[in-house]
Amino acid sequence: MRDTVSPEGHILIVDDDAEIRRLAGKFLREHGHKVTAAQGAREMRETMAAGTVDLVILDIMLPGASGLDLCRDIRRTSNVPIIMLTARGSDVDRIVGLELGADDYLAKPFNPRELLARIHAVLRRTRLSDPAAVNGGTRLTFSGWTLDTRRRELTNPEGAIVDLSTGEYDLLLTFLEHPQRVLTRDQLMDAAKNRIATGFDRAIDIQVSRLRRKLDSSGGPEMVKTVRGTGYFFVPEVARS
C-alpha cells in the first residue's frame, strides 16, 4: 500500500465505447494519471495481470461478459477500487453493482470533472495509511477477529483473511472506532466518507448488509444490529494493539 494520499494513480478504463475511452483517458492523463483503456474482459484481465492498477472504471453495458460479471470476477481476487458506469441510470444497476463490491457509480453521460472528483475521493479513502495509528494502534481486535489497518486486512477467528471492498473497509473501521453506540446512516456515510450519491441513502444499507454477511460467516453472534428507524449498533468490544 502506498504511503501517500496523492490522487495520481494508474486508472484502467473498461468500456466498449471508443470515444469514451479516448476522451476520459485524455482528460485523466491531463490531470496526472496513468491511463490504460480496455474494450472488454480479455483486455481488462491482461492489464490487471501485467501490473498494478489503482482503480478500475467499469462500464455495466459491455458485450459478452457484462460489467457486473467483471465486477464479480475482480472481487474474487482483488480489492482494487471500482467505479461503475451505467447508461440506464437505474437504481437496480446501482444496487447490484454495490452488492457485488463496487465502490461508487456514475451515470452516463457524465461530466469528466465529476468522474475525476469521484476517482480522487475513492483513491484518497484507499490510500489513507494507518488511520488507527494516530489513536494508538494499527490492529483492532473484536470477537476473535482482527483488522490490521496497516495492511488493510481483516482476519477471521480461524486465521483466514476475509476480502473487503474499499466501502466495506471504511464502514468496518468506522464501527470499530465507535463501538457499542448507535450510529445513524448519515453518521456512517459521513464518517466512512462513503456518501455515494445525493438521494441514494440505500447505499449505506447495502454496504452494511454485505459487511454483516461477511462478519456473520463464522457462525458467531450477530455483530451489527439494526436500530429500527435510526441506524446501526456494533455489538462487540474493541481492543487496539
JSON list of C-alpha atoms in Angstrom, two decimals:
[
{"chain": "A", "resi": 1, "resn": "MET", "atom": "CA", "xyz": [0.00, 0.00, 0.00]},
{"chain": "A", "resi": 2, "resn": "ARG", "atom": "CA", "xyz": [1.23, 3.48, -0.76]},
{"chain": "A", "resi": 3, "resn": "ASP", "atom": "CA", "xyz": [2.22, 5.95, 1.97]},
{"chain": "A", "resi": 4, "resn": "THR", "atom": "CA", "xyz": [0.68, 8.94, 0.22]},
{"chain": "A", "resi": 5, "resn": "VAL", "atom": "CA", "xyz": [-2.81, 10.26, -0.32]},
{"chain": "A", "resi": 6, "resn": "SER", "atom": "CA", "xyz": [-1.87, 11.90, -3.60]},
{"chain": "A", "resi": 7, "resn": "PRO", "atom": "CA", "xyz": [-4.68, 11.24, -6.09]},
{"chain": "A", "resi": 8, "resn": "GLU", "atom": "CA", "xyz": [-2.46, 10.28, -9.04]},
{"chain": "A", "resi": 9, "resn": "GLY", "atom": "CA", "xyz": [-2.58, 6.62, -9.97]},
{"chain": "A", "resi": 10, "resn": "HIS", "atom": "CA", "xyz": [-2.97, 4.01, -12.69]},
{"chain": "A", "resi": 11, "resn": "ILE", "atom": "CA", "xyz": [-6.57, 4.06, -13.93]},
{"chain": "A", "resi": 12, "resn": "LEU", "atom": "CA", "xyz": [-7.99, 1.24, -16.05]},
{"chain": "A", "resi": 13, "resn": "ILE", "atom": "CA", "xyz": [-10.99, 2.27, -18.18]},
{"chain": "A", "resi": 14, "resn": "VAL", "atom": "CA", "xyz": [-13.09, -0.68, -19.37]},
{"chain": "A", "resi": 15, "resn": "ASP", "atom": "CA", "xyz": [-15.69, 0.49, -21.90]},
{"chain": "A", "resi": 16, "resn": "ASP", "atom": "CA", "xyz": [-16.62, -0.68, -25.40]},
{"chain": "A", "resi": 17, "resn": "ASP", "atom": "CA", "xyz": [-17.28, 2.92, -26.47]},
{"chain": "A", "resi": 18, "resn": "ALA", "atom": "CA", "xyz": [-14.04, 4.08, -28.12]},
{"chain": "A", "resi": 19, "resn": "GLU", "atom": "CA", "xyz": [-14.96, 7.76, -27.79]},
{"chain": "A", "resi": 20, "resn": "ILE", "atom": "CA", "xyz": [-15.47, 7.46, -24.02]},
{"chain": "A", "resi": 21, "resn": "ARG", "atom": "CA", "xyz": [-12.16, 5.64, -23.70]},
{"chain": "A", "resi": 22, "resn": "ARG", "atom": "CA", "xyz": [-10.41, 8.35, -25.70]},
{"chain": "A", "resi": 23, "resn": "LEU", "atom": "CA", "xyz": [-11.98, 11.41, -24.08]},
{"chain": "A", "resi": 24, "resn": "ALA", "atom": "CA", "xyz": [-11.94, 10.14, -20.49]},
{"chain": "A", "resi": 25, "resn": "GLY", "atom": "CA", "xyz": [-8.41, 8.82, -20.93]},
{"chain": "A", "resi": 26, "resn": "LYS", "atom": "CA", "xyz": [-7.17, 12.14, -22.33]},
{"chain": "A", "resi": 27, "resn": "PHE", "atom": "CA", "xyz": [-8.79, 14.13, -19.51]},
{"chain": "A", "resi": 28, "resn": "LEU", "atom": "CA", "xyz": [-7.39, 11.88, -16.77]},
{"chain": "A", "resi": 29, "resn": "ARG", "atom": "CA", "xyz": [-3.89, 11.93, -18.29]},
{"chain": "A", "resi": 30, "resn": "GLU", "atom": "CA", "xyz": [-4.02, 15.71, -18.35]},
{"chain": "A", "resi": 31, "resn": "HIS", "atom": "CA", "xyz": [-4.65, 15.56, -14.61]},
{"chain": "A", "resi": 32, "resn": "GLY", "atom": "CA", "xyz": [-1.65, 13.41, -13.79]},
{"chain": "A", "resi": 33, "resn": "HIS", "atom": "CA", "xyz": [-3.00, 9.87, -14.05]},
{"chain": "A", "resi": 34, "resn": "LYS", "atom": "CA", "xyz": [-1.59, 6.96, -15.96]},
{"chain": "A", "resi": 35, "resn": "VAL", "atom": "CA", "xyz": [-4.45, 5.51, -18.02]},
{"chain": "A", "resi": 36, "resn": "THR", "atom": "CA", "xyz": [-4.91, 2.17, -19.72]},
{"chain": "A", "resi": 37, "resn": "ALA", "atom": "CA", "xyz": [-8.01, 1.57, -21.86]},
{"chain": "A", "resi": 38, "resn": "ALA", "atom": "CA", "xyz": [-9.69, -1.78, -22.45]},
{"chain": "A", "resi": 39, "resn": "GLN", "atom": "CA", "xyz": [-12.77, -2.51, -24.55]},
{"chain": "A", "resi": 40, "resn": "GLY", "atom": "CA", "xyz": [-13.72, -5.77, -22.84]},
{"chain": "A", "resi": 41, "resn": "ALA", "atom": "CA", "xyz": [-12.96, -8.60, -20.47]},
{"chain": "A", "resi": 42, "resn": "ARG", "atom": "CA", "xyz": [-9.88, -10.01, -22.18]},
{"chain": "A", "resi": 43, "resn": "GLU", "atom": "CA", "xyz": [-8.00, -6.70, -22.31]},
{"chain": "A", "resi": 44, "resn": "MET", "atom": "CA", "xyz": [-9.04, -5.89, -18.76]},
{"chain": "A", "resi": 45, "resn": "ARG", "atom": "CA", "xyz": [-7.67, -9.16, -17.41]},
{"chain": "A", "resi": 46, "resn": "GLU", "atom": "CA", "xyz": [-4.43, -8.80, -19.37]},
{"chain": "A", "resi": 47, "resn": "THR", "atom": "CA", "xyz": [-3.87, -5.31, -17.96]},
{"chain": "A", "resi": 48, "resn": "MET", "atom": "CA", "xyz": [-4.57, -6.34, -14.39]},
{"chain": "A", "resi": 49, "resn": "ALA", "atom": "CA", "xyz": [-2.30, -9.38, -14.69]},
{"chain": "A", "resi": 50, "resn": "ALA", "atom": "CA", "xyz": [0.54, -7.28, -16.14]},
{"chain": "A", "resi": 51, "resn": "GLY", "atom": "CA", "xyz": [0.92, -4.84, -13.24]},
{"chain": "A", "resi": 52, "resn": "THR", "atom": "CA", "xyz": [-0.56, -2.62, -10.58]},
{"chain": "A", "resi": 53, "resn": "VAL", "atom": "CA", "xyz": [-3.90, -0.95, -11.27]},
{"chain": "A", "resi": 54, "resn": "ASP", "atom": "CA", "xyz": [-5.04, 1.60, -8.69]},
{"chain": "A", "resi": 55, "resn": "LEU", "atom": "CA", "xyz": [-8.67, 1.94, -9.81]},
{"chain": "A", "resi": 56, "resn": "VAL", "atom": "CA", "xyz": [-10.99, 0.42, -12.42]},
{"chain": "A", "resi": 57, "resn": "ILE", "atom": "CA", "xyz": [-13.68, 2.39, -14.25]},
{"chain": "A", "resi": 58, "resn": "LEU", "atom": "CA", "xyz": [-16.05, -0.33, -15.41]},
{"chain": "A", "resi": 59, "resn": "ASP", "atom": "CA", "xyz": [-18.98, 0.10, -17.80]},
{"chain": "A", "resi": 60, "resn": "ILE", "atom": "CA", "xyz": [-22.01, -2.06, -16.96]},
{"chain": "A", "resi": 61, "resn": "MET", "atom": "CA", "xyz": [-23.20, -2.47, -20.57]},
{"chain": "A", "resi": 62, "resn": "LEU", "atom": "CA", "xyz": [-20.39, -4.46, -22.17]},
{"chain": "A", "resi": 63, "resn": "PRO", "atom": "CA", "xyz": [-20.73, -7.06, -24.94]},
{"chain": "A", "resi": 64, "resn": "GLY", "atom": "CA", "xyz": [-20.15, -10.61, -23.79]},
{"chain": "A", "resi": 65, "resn": "ALA", "atom": "CA", "xyz": [-19.36, -10.55, -20.08]},
{"chain": "A", "resi": 66, "resn": "SER", "atom": "CA", "xyz": [-21.19, -7.57, -18.56]},
{"chain": "A", "resi": 67, "resn": "GLY", "atom": "CA", "xyz": [-19.59, -5.05, -16.24]},
{"chain": "A", "resi": 68, "resn": "LEU", "atom": "CA", "xyz": [-21.45, -6.66, -13.34]},
{"chain": "A", "resi": 69, "resn": "ASP", "atom": "CA", "xyz": [-19.95, -10.04, -14.25]},
{"chain": "A", "resi": 70, "resn": "LEU", "atom": "CA", "xyz": [-16.47, -8.49, -14.41]},
{"chain": "A", "resi": 71, "resn": "CYS", "atom": "CA", "xyz": [-17.00, -6.70, -11.10]},
{"chain": "A", "resi": 72, "resn": "ARG", "atom": "CA", "xyz": [-17.83, -10.04, -9.51]},
{"chain": "A", "resi": 73, "resn": "ASP", "atom": "CA", "xyz": [-14.74, -11.62, -11.08]},
{"chain": "A", "resi": 74, "resn": "ILE", "atom": "CA", "xyz": [-12.45, -8.83, -9.86]},
{"chain": "A", "resi": 75, "resn": "ARG", "atom": "CA", "xyz": [-13.76, -9.10, -6.30]},
{"chain": "A", "resi": 76, "resn": "ARG", "atom": "CA", "xyz": [-12.86, -12.79, -6.18]},
{"chain": "A", "resi": 77, "resn": "THR", "atom": "CA", "xyz": [-9.16, -11.92, -6.24]},
{"chain": "A", "resi": 78, "resn": "SER", "atom": "CA", "xyz": [-8.70, -8.18, -5.72]},
{"chain": "A", "resi": 79, "resn": "ASN", "atom": "CA", "xyz": [-9.81, -5.24, -3.56]},
{"chain": "A", "resi": 80, "resn": "VAL", "atom": "CA", "xyz": [-8.91, -2.68, -6.23]},
{"chain": "A", "resi": 81, "resn": "PRO", "atom": "CA", "xyz": [-11.44, 0.20, -6.14]},
{"chain": "A", "resi": 82, "resn": "ILE", "atom": "CA", "xyz": [-14.15, 0.03, -8.81]},
{"chain": "A", "resi": 83, "resn": "ILE", "atom": "CA", "xyz": [-16.32, 2.84, -10.18]},
{"chain": "A", "resi": 84, "resn": "MET", "atom": "CA", "xyz": [-19.20, 1.56, -12.30]},
{"chain": "A", "resi": 85, "resn": "LEU", "atom": "CA", "xyz": [-20.58, 3.44, -15.30]},
{"chain": "A", "resi": 86, "resn": "THR", "atom": "CA", "xyz": [-24.25, 2.97, -16.17]},
{"chain": "A", "resi": 87, "resn": "ALA", "atom": "CA", "xyz": [-26.12, 4.36, -19.15]},
{"chain": "A", "resi": 88, "resn": "ARG", "atom": "CA", "xyz": [-29.53, 3.40, -17.79]},
{"chain": "A", "resi": 89, "resn": "GLY", "atom": "CA", "xyz": [-29.32, 5.30, -14.53]},
{"chain": "A", "resi": 90, "resn": "SER", "atom": "CA", "xyz": [-31.38, 2.59, -12.85]},
{"chain": "A", "resi": 91, "resn": "ASP", "atom": "CA", "xyz": [-31.31, 2.10, -9.08]},
{"chain": "A", "resi": 92, "resn": "VAL", "atom": "CA", "xyz": [-31.29, -1.64, -9.77]},
{"chain": "A", "resi": 93, "resn": "ASP", "atom": "CA", "xyz": [-27.97, -1.37, -11.61]},
{"chain": "A", "resi": 94, "resn": "ARG", "atom": "CA", "xyz": [-26.51, 0.72, -8.81]},
{"chain": "A", "resi": 95, "resn": "ILE", "atom": "CA", "xyz": [-27.71, -1.60, -6.07]},
{"chain": "A", "resi": 96, "resn": "VAL", "atom": "CA", "xyz": [-26.47, -4.74, -7.81]},
{"chain": "A", "resi": 97, "resn": "GLY", "atom": "CA", "xyz": [-23.11, -3.10, -8.53]},
{"chain": "A", "resi": 98, "resn": "LEU", "atom": "CA", "xyz": [-22.69, -2.10, -4.88]},
{"chain": "A", "resi": 99, "resn": "GLU", "atom": "CA", "xyz": [-23.69, -5.57, -3.71]},
{"chain": "A", "resi": 100, "resn": "LEU", "atom": "CA", "xyz": [-21.06, -7.10, -5.98]},
{"chain": "A", "resi": 101, "resn": "GLY", "atom": "CA", "xyz": [-18.34, -4.89, -4.49]},
{"chain": "A", "resi": 102, "resn": "ALA", "atom": "CA", "xyz": [-18.25, -1.65, -6.50]},
{"chain": "A", "resi": 103, "resn": "ASP", "atom": "CA", "xyz": [-17.16, 1.41, -4.51]},
{"chain": "A", "resi": 104, "resn": "ASP", "atom": "CA", "xyz": [-19.04, 4.08, -6.46]},
{"chain": "A", "resi": 105, "resn": "TYR", "atom": "CA", "xyz": [-21.05, 4.60, -9.64]},
{"chain": "A", "resi": 106, "resn": "LEU", "atom": "CA", "xyz": [-21.60, 7.32, -12.20]},
{"chain": "A", "resi": 107, "resn": "ALA", "atom": "CA", "xyz": [-24.42, 7.60, -14.75]},
{"chain": "A", "resi": 108, "resn": "LYS", "atom": "CA", "xyz": [-23.76, 8.32, -18.43]},
{"chain": "A", "resi": 109, "resn": "PRO", "atom": "CA", "xyz": [-23.45, 10.86, -19.86]},
{"chain": "A", "resi": 110, "resn": "PHE", "atom": "CA", "xyz": [-21.11, 12.24, -17.20]},
{"chain": "A", "resi": 111, "resn": "ASN", "atom": "CA", "xyz": [-19.04, 15.36, -16.67]},
{"chain": "A", "resi": 112, "resn": "PRO", "atom": "CA", "xyz": [-15.34, 14.42, -16.79]},
{"chain": "A", "resi": 113, "resn": "ARG", "atom": "CA", "xyz": [-14.71, 16.66, -13.79]},
{"chain": "A", "resi": 114, "resn": "GLU", "atom": "CA", "xyz": [-17.21, 14.70, -11.74]},
{"chain": "A", "resi": 115, "resn": "LEU", "atom": "CA", "xyz": [-15.53, 11.46, -12.77]},
{"chain": "A", "resi": 116, "resn": "LEU", "atom": "CA", "xyz": [-12.17, 12.93, -11.73]},
{"chain": "A", "resi": 117, "resn": "ALA", "atom": "CA", "xyz": [-13.58, 14.06, -8.38]},
{"chain": "A", "resi": 118, "resn": "ARG", "atom": "CA", "xyz": [-15.02, 10.61, -7.69]},
{"chain": "A", "resi": 119, "resn": "ILE", "atom": "CA", "xyz": [-11.72, 8.96, -8.63]},
{"chain": "A", "resi": 120, "resn": "HIS", "atom": "CA", "xyz": [-9.81, 11.24, -6.27]},
{"chain": "A", "resi": 121, "resn": "ALA", "atom": "CA", "xyz": [-12.27, 10.63, -3.44]},
{"chain": "A", "resi": 122, "resn": "VAL", "atom": "CA", "xyz": [-12.05, 6.84, -3.80]},
{"chain": "A", "resi": 123, "resn": "LEU", "atom": "CA", "xyz": [-8.25, 6.87, -4.08]},
{"chain": "A", "resi": 124, "resn": "ARG", "atom": "CA", "xyz": [-7.91, 9.05, -1.01]},
{"chain": "A", "resi": 125, "resn": "ARG", "atom": "CA", "xyz": [-10.00, 6.61, 1.00]},
{"chain": "A", "resi": 126, "resn": "THR", "atom": "CA", "xyz": [-7.98, 3.68, -0.31]},
{"chain": "A", "resi": 127, "resn": "ARG", "atom": "CA", "xyz": [-4.60, 5.24, 0.34]},
{"chain": "A", "resi": 128, "resn": "LEU", "atom": "CA", "xyz": [-5.11, 6.69, 3.80]},
{"chain": "A", "resi": 129, "resn": "SER", "atom": "CA", "xyz": [-2.35, 5.00, 5.77]},
{"chain": "A", "resi": 130, "resn": "ASP", "atom": "CA", "xyz": [-2.64, 3.81, 9.35]},
{"chain": "A", "resi": 131, "resn": "PRO", "atom": "CA", "xyz": [-5.85, 5.63, 10.31]},
{"chain": "A", "resi": 132, "resn": "ALA", "atom": "CA", "xyz": [-5.86, 3.90, 13.69]},
{"chain": "A", "resi": 133, "resn": "ALA", "atom": "CA", "xyz": [-2.18, 4.50, 14.42]},
{"chain": "A", "resi": 134, "resn": "VAL", "atom": "CA", "xyz": [-2.91, 8.06, 15.42]},
{"chain": "A", "resi": 135, "resn": "ASN", "atom": "CA", "xyz": [-5.19, 6.67, 18.15]},
{"chain": "A", "resi": 136, "resn": "GLY", "atom": "CA", "xyz": [-2.66, 4.20, 19.50]},
{"chain": "A", "resi": 137, "resn": "GLY", "atom": "CA", "xyz": [-2.58, 1.07, 17.35]},
{"chain": "A", "resi": 138, "resn": "THR", "atom": "CA", "xyz": [-2.79, -0.48, 13.93]},
{"chain": "A", "resi": 139, "resn": "ARG", "atom": "CA", "xyz": [-4.54, -3.73, 14.95]},
{"chain": "A", "resi": 140, "resn": "LEU", "atom": "CA", "xyz": [-8.15, -3.70, 16.09]},
{"chain": "A", "resi": 141, "resn": "THR", "atom": "CA", "xyz": [-9.50, -6.92, 17.61]},
{"chain": "A", "resi": 142, "resn": "PHE", "atom": "CA", "xyz": [-13.10, -7.90, 18.30]},
{"chain": "A", "resi": 143, "resn": "SER", "atom": "CA", "xyz": [-14.78, -11.25, 18.98]},
{"chain": "A", "resi": 144, "resn": "GLY", "atom": "CA", "xyz": [-11.73, -13.16, 17.75]},
{"chain": "A", "resi": 145, "resn": "TRP", "atom": "CA", "xyz": [-11.44, -11.09, 14.57]},
{"chain": "A", "resi": 146, "resn": "THR", "atom": "CA", "xyz": [-8.53, -8.73, 13.74]},
{"chain": "A", "resi": 147, "resn": "LEU", "atom": "CA", "xyz": [-8.41, -5.73, 11.43]},
{"chain": "A", "resi": 148, "resn": "ASP", "atom": "CA", "xyz": [-4.85, -4.75, 10.55]},
{"chain": "A", "resi": 149, "resn": "THR", "atom": "CA", "xyz": [-5.12, -1.14, 9.38]},
{"chain": "A", "resi": 150, "resn": "ARG", "atom": "CA", "xyz": [-1.54, -1.01, 8.14]},
{"chain": "A", "resi": 151, "resn": "ARG", "atom": "CA", "xyz": [-2.17, -3.90, 5.74]},
{"chain": "A", "resi": 152, "resn": "ARG", "atom": "CA", "xyz": [-5.91, -3.18, 5.42]},
{"chain": "A", "resi": 153, "resn": "GLU", "atom": "CA", "xyz": [-6.54, -6.87, 6.14]},
{"chain": "A", "resi": 154, "resn": "LEU", "atom": "CA", "xyz": [-9.40, -8.47, 8.06]},
{"chain": "A", "resi": 155, "resn": "THR", "atom": "CA", "xyz": [-8.69, -11.87, 9.63]},
{"chain": "A", "resi": 156, "resn": "ASN", "atom": "CA", "xyz": [-11.45, -14.12, 10.98]},
{"chain": "A", "resi": 157, "resn": "PRO", "atom": "CA", "xyz": [-11.19, -16.24, 14.16]},
{"chain": "A", "resi": 158, "resn": "GLU", "atom": "CA", "xyz": [-9.85, -19.18, 12.12]},
{"chain": "A", "resi": 159, "resn": "GLY", "atom": "CA", "xyz": [-6.97, -17.04, 10.84]},
{"chain": "A", "resi": 160, "resn": "ALA", "atom": "CA", "xyz": [-8.26, -16.70, 7.27]},
{"chain": "A", "resi": 161, "resn": "ILE", "atom": "CA", "xyz": [-8.16, -13.33, 5.51]},
{"chain": "A", "resi": 162, "resn": "VAL", "atom": "CA", "xyz": [-11.60, -12.01, 4.55]},
{"chain": "A", "resi": 163, "resn": "ASP", "atom": "CA", "xyz": [-11.64, -9.77, 1.47]},
{"chain": "A", "resi": 164, "resn": "LEU", "atom": "CA", "xyz": [-13.20, -6.32, 1.92]},
{"chain": "A", "resi": 165, "resn": "SER", "atom": "CA", "xyz": [-14.06, -3.75, -0.71]},
{"chain": "A", "resi": 166, "resn": "THR", "atom": "CA", "xyz": [-13.00, -0.16, -0.03]},
{"chain": "A", "resi": 167, "resn": "GLY", "atom": "CA", "xyz": [-16.51, 0.74, 1.12]},
{"chain": "A", "resi": 168, "resn": "GLU", "atom": "CA", "xyz": [-16.73, -2.28, 3.42]},
{"chain": "A", "resi": 169, "resn": "TYR", "atom": "CA", "xyz": [-13.33, -1.49, 4.93]},
{"chain": "A", "resi": 170, "resn": "ASP", "atom": "CA", "xyz": [-14.30, 2.16, 5.55]},
{"chain": "A", "resi": 171, "resn": "LEU", "atom": "CA", "xyz": [-17.57, 1.08, 7.14]},
{"chain": "A", "resi": 172, "resn": "LEU", "atom": "CA", "xyz": [-15.99, -1.56, 9.39]},
{"chain": "A", "resi": 173, "resn": "LEU", "atom": "CA", "xyz": [-13.30, 0.86, 10.52]},
{"chain": "A", "resi": 174, "resn": "THR", "atom": "CA", "xyz": [-16.00, 3.38, 11.42]},
{"chain": "A", "resi": 175, "resn": "PHE", "atom": "CA", "xyz": [-17.83, 0.76, 13.51]},
{"chain": "A", "resi": 176, "resn": "LEU", "atom": "CA", "xyz": [-14.59, -0.24, 15.25]},
{"chain": "A", "resi": 177, "resn": "GLU", "atom": "CA", "xyz": [-13.77, 3.36, 16.09]},
{"chain": "A", "resi": 178, "resn": "HIS", "atom": "CA", "xyz": [-17.27, 3.87, 17.55]},
{"chain": "A", "resi": 179, "resn": "PRO", "atom": "CA", "xyz": [-18.23, 0.51, 19.10]},
{"chain": "A", "resi": 180, "resn": "GLN", "atom": "CA", "xyz": [-21.30, -0.09, 21.23]},
{"chain": "A", "resi": 181, "resn": "ARG", "atom": "CA", "xyz": [-23.06, 3.11, 20.27]},
{"chain": "A", "resi": 182, "resn": "VAL", "atom": "CA", "xyz": [-25.87, 3.81, 17.85]},
{"chain": "A", "resi": 183, "resn": "LEU", "atom": "CA", "xyz": [-24.70, 5.38, 14.59]},
{"chain": "A", "resi": 184, "resn": "THR", "atom": "CA", "xyz": [-27.22, 6.90, 12.19]},
{"chain": "A", "resi": 185, "resn": "ARG", "atom": "CA", "xyz": [-27.00, 6.31, 8.46]},
{"chain": "A", "resi": 186, "resn": "ASP", "atom": "CA", "xyz": [-25.85, 9.89, 7.91]},
{"chain": "A", "resi": 187, "resn": "GLN", "atom": "CA", "xyz": [-23.14, 9.49, 10.56]},
{"chain": "A", "resi": 188, "resn": "LEU", "atom": "CA", "xyz": [-21.93, 6.28, 8.94]},
{"chain": "A", "resi": 189, "resn": "MET", "atom": "CA", "xyz": [-21.86, 7.79, 5.46]},
{"chain": "A", "resi": 190, "resn": "ASP", "atom": "CA", "xyz": [-20.03, 10.90, 6.65]},
{"chain": "A", "resi": 191, "resn": "ALA", "atom": "CA", "xyz": [-17.58, 9.05, 8.89]},
{"chain": "A", "resi": 192, "resn": "ALA", "atom": "CA", "xyz": [-16.85, 6.41, 6.26]},
{"chain": "A", "resi": 193, "resn": "LYS", "atom": "CA", "xyz": [-16.58, 9.07, 3.53]},
{"chain": "A", "resi": 194, "resn": "ASN", "atom": "CA", "xyz": [-18.95, 6.91, 1.52]},
{"chain": "A", "resi": 195, "resn": "ARG", "atom": "CA", "xyz": [-21.85, 9.19, 0.50]},
{"chain": "A", "resi": 196, "resn": "ILE", "atom": "CA", "xyz": [-22.15, 7.71, -2.95]},
{"chain": "A", "resi": 197, "resn": "ALA", "atom": "CA", "xyz": [-24.84, 9.99, -4.31]},
{"chain": "A", "resi": 198, "resn": "THR", "atom": "CA", "xyz": [-27.32, 12.53, -3.07]},
{"chain": "A", "resi": 199, "resn": "GLY", "atom": "CA", "xyz": [-30.73, 10.94, -2.62]},
{"chain": "A", "resi": 200, "resn": "PHE", "atom": "CA", "xyz": [-29.41, 7.38, -2.68]},
{"chain": "A", "resi": 201, "resn": "ASP", "atom": "CA", "xyz": [-29.16, 6.65, 1.04]},
{"chain": "A", "resi": 202, "resn": "ARG", "atom": "CA", "xyz": [-29.86, 2.93, 0.50]},
{"chain": "A", "resi": 203, "resn": "ALA", "atom": "CA", "xyz": [-26.17, 2.70, -0.39]},
{"chain": "A", "resi": 204, "resn": "ILE", "atom": "CA", "xyz": [-25.21, 2.53, 3.28]},
{"chain": "A", "resi": 205, "resn": "ASP", "atom": "CA", "xyz": [-27.79, -0.19, 3.95]},
{"chain": "A", "resi": 206, "resn": "ILE", "atom": "CA", "xyz": [-26.33, -2.24, 1.09]},
{"chain": "A", "resi": 207, "resn": "GLN", "atom": "CA", "xyz": [-22.80, -1.82, 2.44]},
{"chain": "A", "resi": 208, "resn": "VAL", "atom": "CA", "xyz": [-23.92, -2.79, 5.96]},
{"chain": "A", "resi": 209, "resn": "SER", "atom": "CA", "xyz": [-25.73, -5.86, 4.60]},
{"chain": "A", "resi": 210, "resn": "ARG", "atom": "CA", "xyz": [-22.64, -7.03, 2.71]},
{"chain": "A", "resi": 211, "resn": "LEU", "atom": "CA", "xyz": [-20.34, -6.41, 5.68]},
{"chain": "A", "resi": 212, "resn": "ARG", "atom": "CA", "xyz": [-22.75, -8.15, 8.04]},
{"chain": "A", "resi": 213, "resn": "ARG", "atom": "CA", "xyz": [-22.82, -11.29, 5.86]},
{"chain": "A", "resi": 214, "resn": "LYS", "atom": "CA", "xyz": [-19.03, -11.49, 5.98]},
{"chain": "A", "resi": 215, "resn": "LEU", "atom": "CA", "xyz": [-18.83, -10.95, 9.74]},
{"chain": "A", "resi": 216, "resn": "ASP", "atom": "CA", "xyz": [-21.57, -13.48, 10.40]},
{"chain": "A", "resi": 217, "resn": "SER", "atom": "CA", "xyz": [-19.93, -16.13, 8.19]},
{"chain": "A", "resi": 218, "resn": "SER", "atom": "CA", "xyz": [-18.05, -17.63, 11.16]},
{"chain": "A", "resi": 219, "resn": "GLY", "atom": "CA", "xyz": [-21.32, -18.53, 12.86]},
{"chain": "A", "resi": 220, "resn": "GLY", "atom": "CA", "xyz": [-20.88, -16.35, 15.94]},
{"chain": "A", "resi": 221, "resn": "PRO", "atom": "CA", "xyz": [-23.35, -13.88, 17.46]},
{"chain": "A", "resi": 222, "resn": "GLU", "atom": "CA", "xyz": [-24.64, -11.06, 15.28]},
{"chain": "A", "resi": 223, "resn": "MET", "atom": "CA", "xyz": [-22.19, -8.16, 15.42]},
{"chain": "A", "resi": 224, "resn": "VAL", "atom": "CA", "xyz": [-24.09, -5.38, 13.65]},
{"chain": "A", "resi": 225, "resn": "LYS", "atom": "CA", "xyz": [-27.62, -4.81, 14.89]},
{"chain": "A", "resi": 226, "resn": "THR", "atom": "CA", "xyz": [-30.21, -2.66, 13.17]},
{"chain": "A", "resi": 227, "resn": "VAL", "atom": "CA", "xyz": [-31.79, 0.06, 15.30]},
{"chain": "A", "resi": 228, "resn": "ARG", "atom": "CA", "xyz": [-35.12, 0.50, 13.57]},
{"chain": "A", "resi": 229, "resn": "GLY", "atom": "CA", "xyz": [-35.69, 3.99, 12.26]},
{"chain": "A", "resi": 230, "resn": "THR", "atom": "CA", "xyz": [-32.28, 5.19, 13.44]},
{"chain": "A", "resi": 231, "resn": "GLY", "atom": "CA", "xyz": [-29.24, 3.30, 12.19]},
{"chain": "A", "resi": 232, "resn": "TYR", "atom": "CA", "xyz": [-26.88, 0.57, 13.36]},
{"chain": "A", "resi": 233, "resn": "PHE", "atom": "CA", "xyz": [-25.13, -0.61, 16.53]},
{"chain": "A", "resi": 234, "resn": "PHE", "atom": "CA", "xyz": [-21.79, -2.51, 16.62]},
{"chain": "A", "resi": 235, "resn": "VAL", "atom": "CA", "xyz": [-22.08, -5.01, 19.47]},
{"chain": "A", "resi": 236, "resn": "PRO", "atom": "CA", "xyz": [-18.57, -6.36, 20.30]},
{"chain": "A", "resi": 237, "resn": "GLU", "atom": "CA", "xyz": [-15.97, -4.68, 22.47]},
{"chain": "A", "resi": 238, "resn": "VAL", "atom": "CA", "xyz": [-12.94, -3.49, 20.50]},
{"chain": "A", "resi": 239, "resn": "ALA", "atom": "CA", "xyz": [-9.28, -3.50, 21.61]},
{"chain": "A", "resi": 240, "resn": "ARG", "atom": "CA", "xyz": [-6.26, -1.82, 19.99]},
{"chain": "A", "resi": 241, "resn": "SER", "atom": "CA", "xyz": [-2.73, -3.15, 19.81]}
]
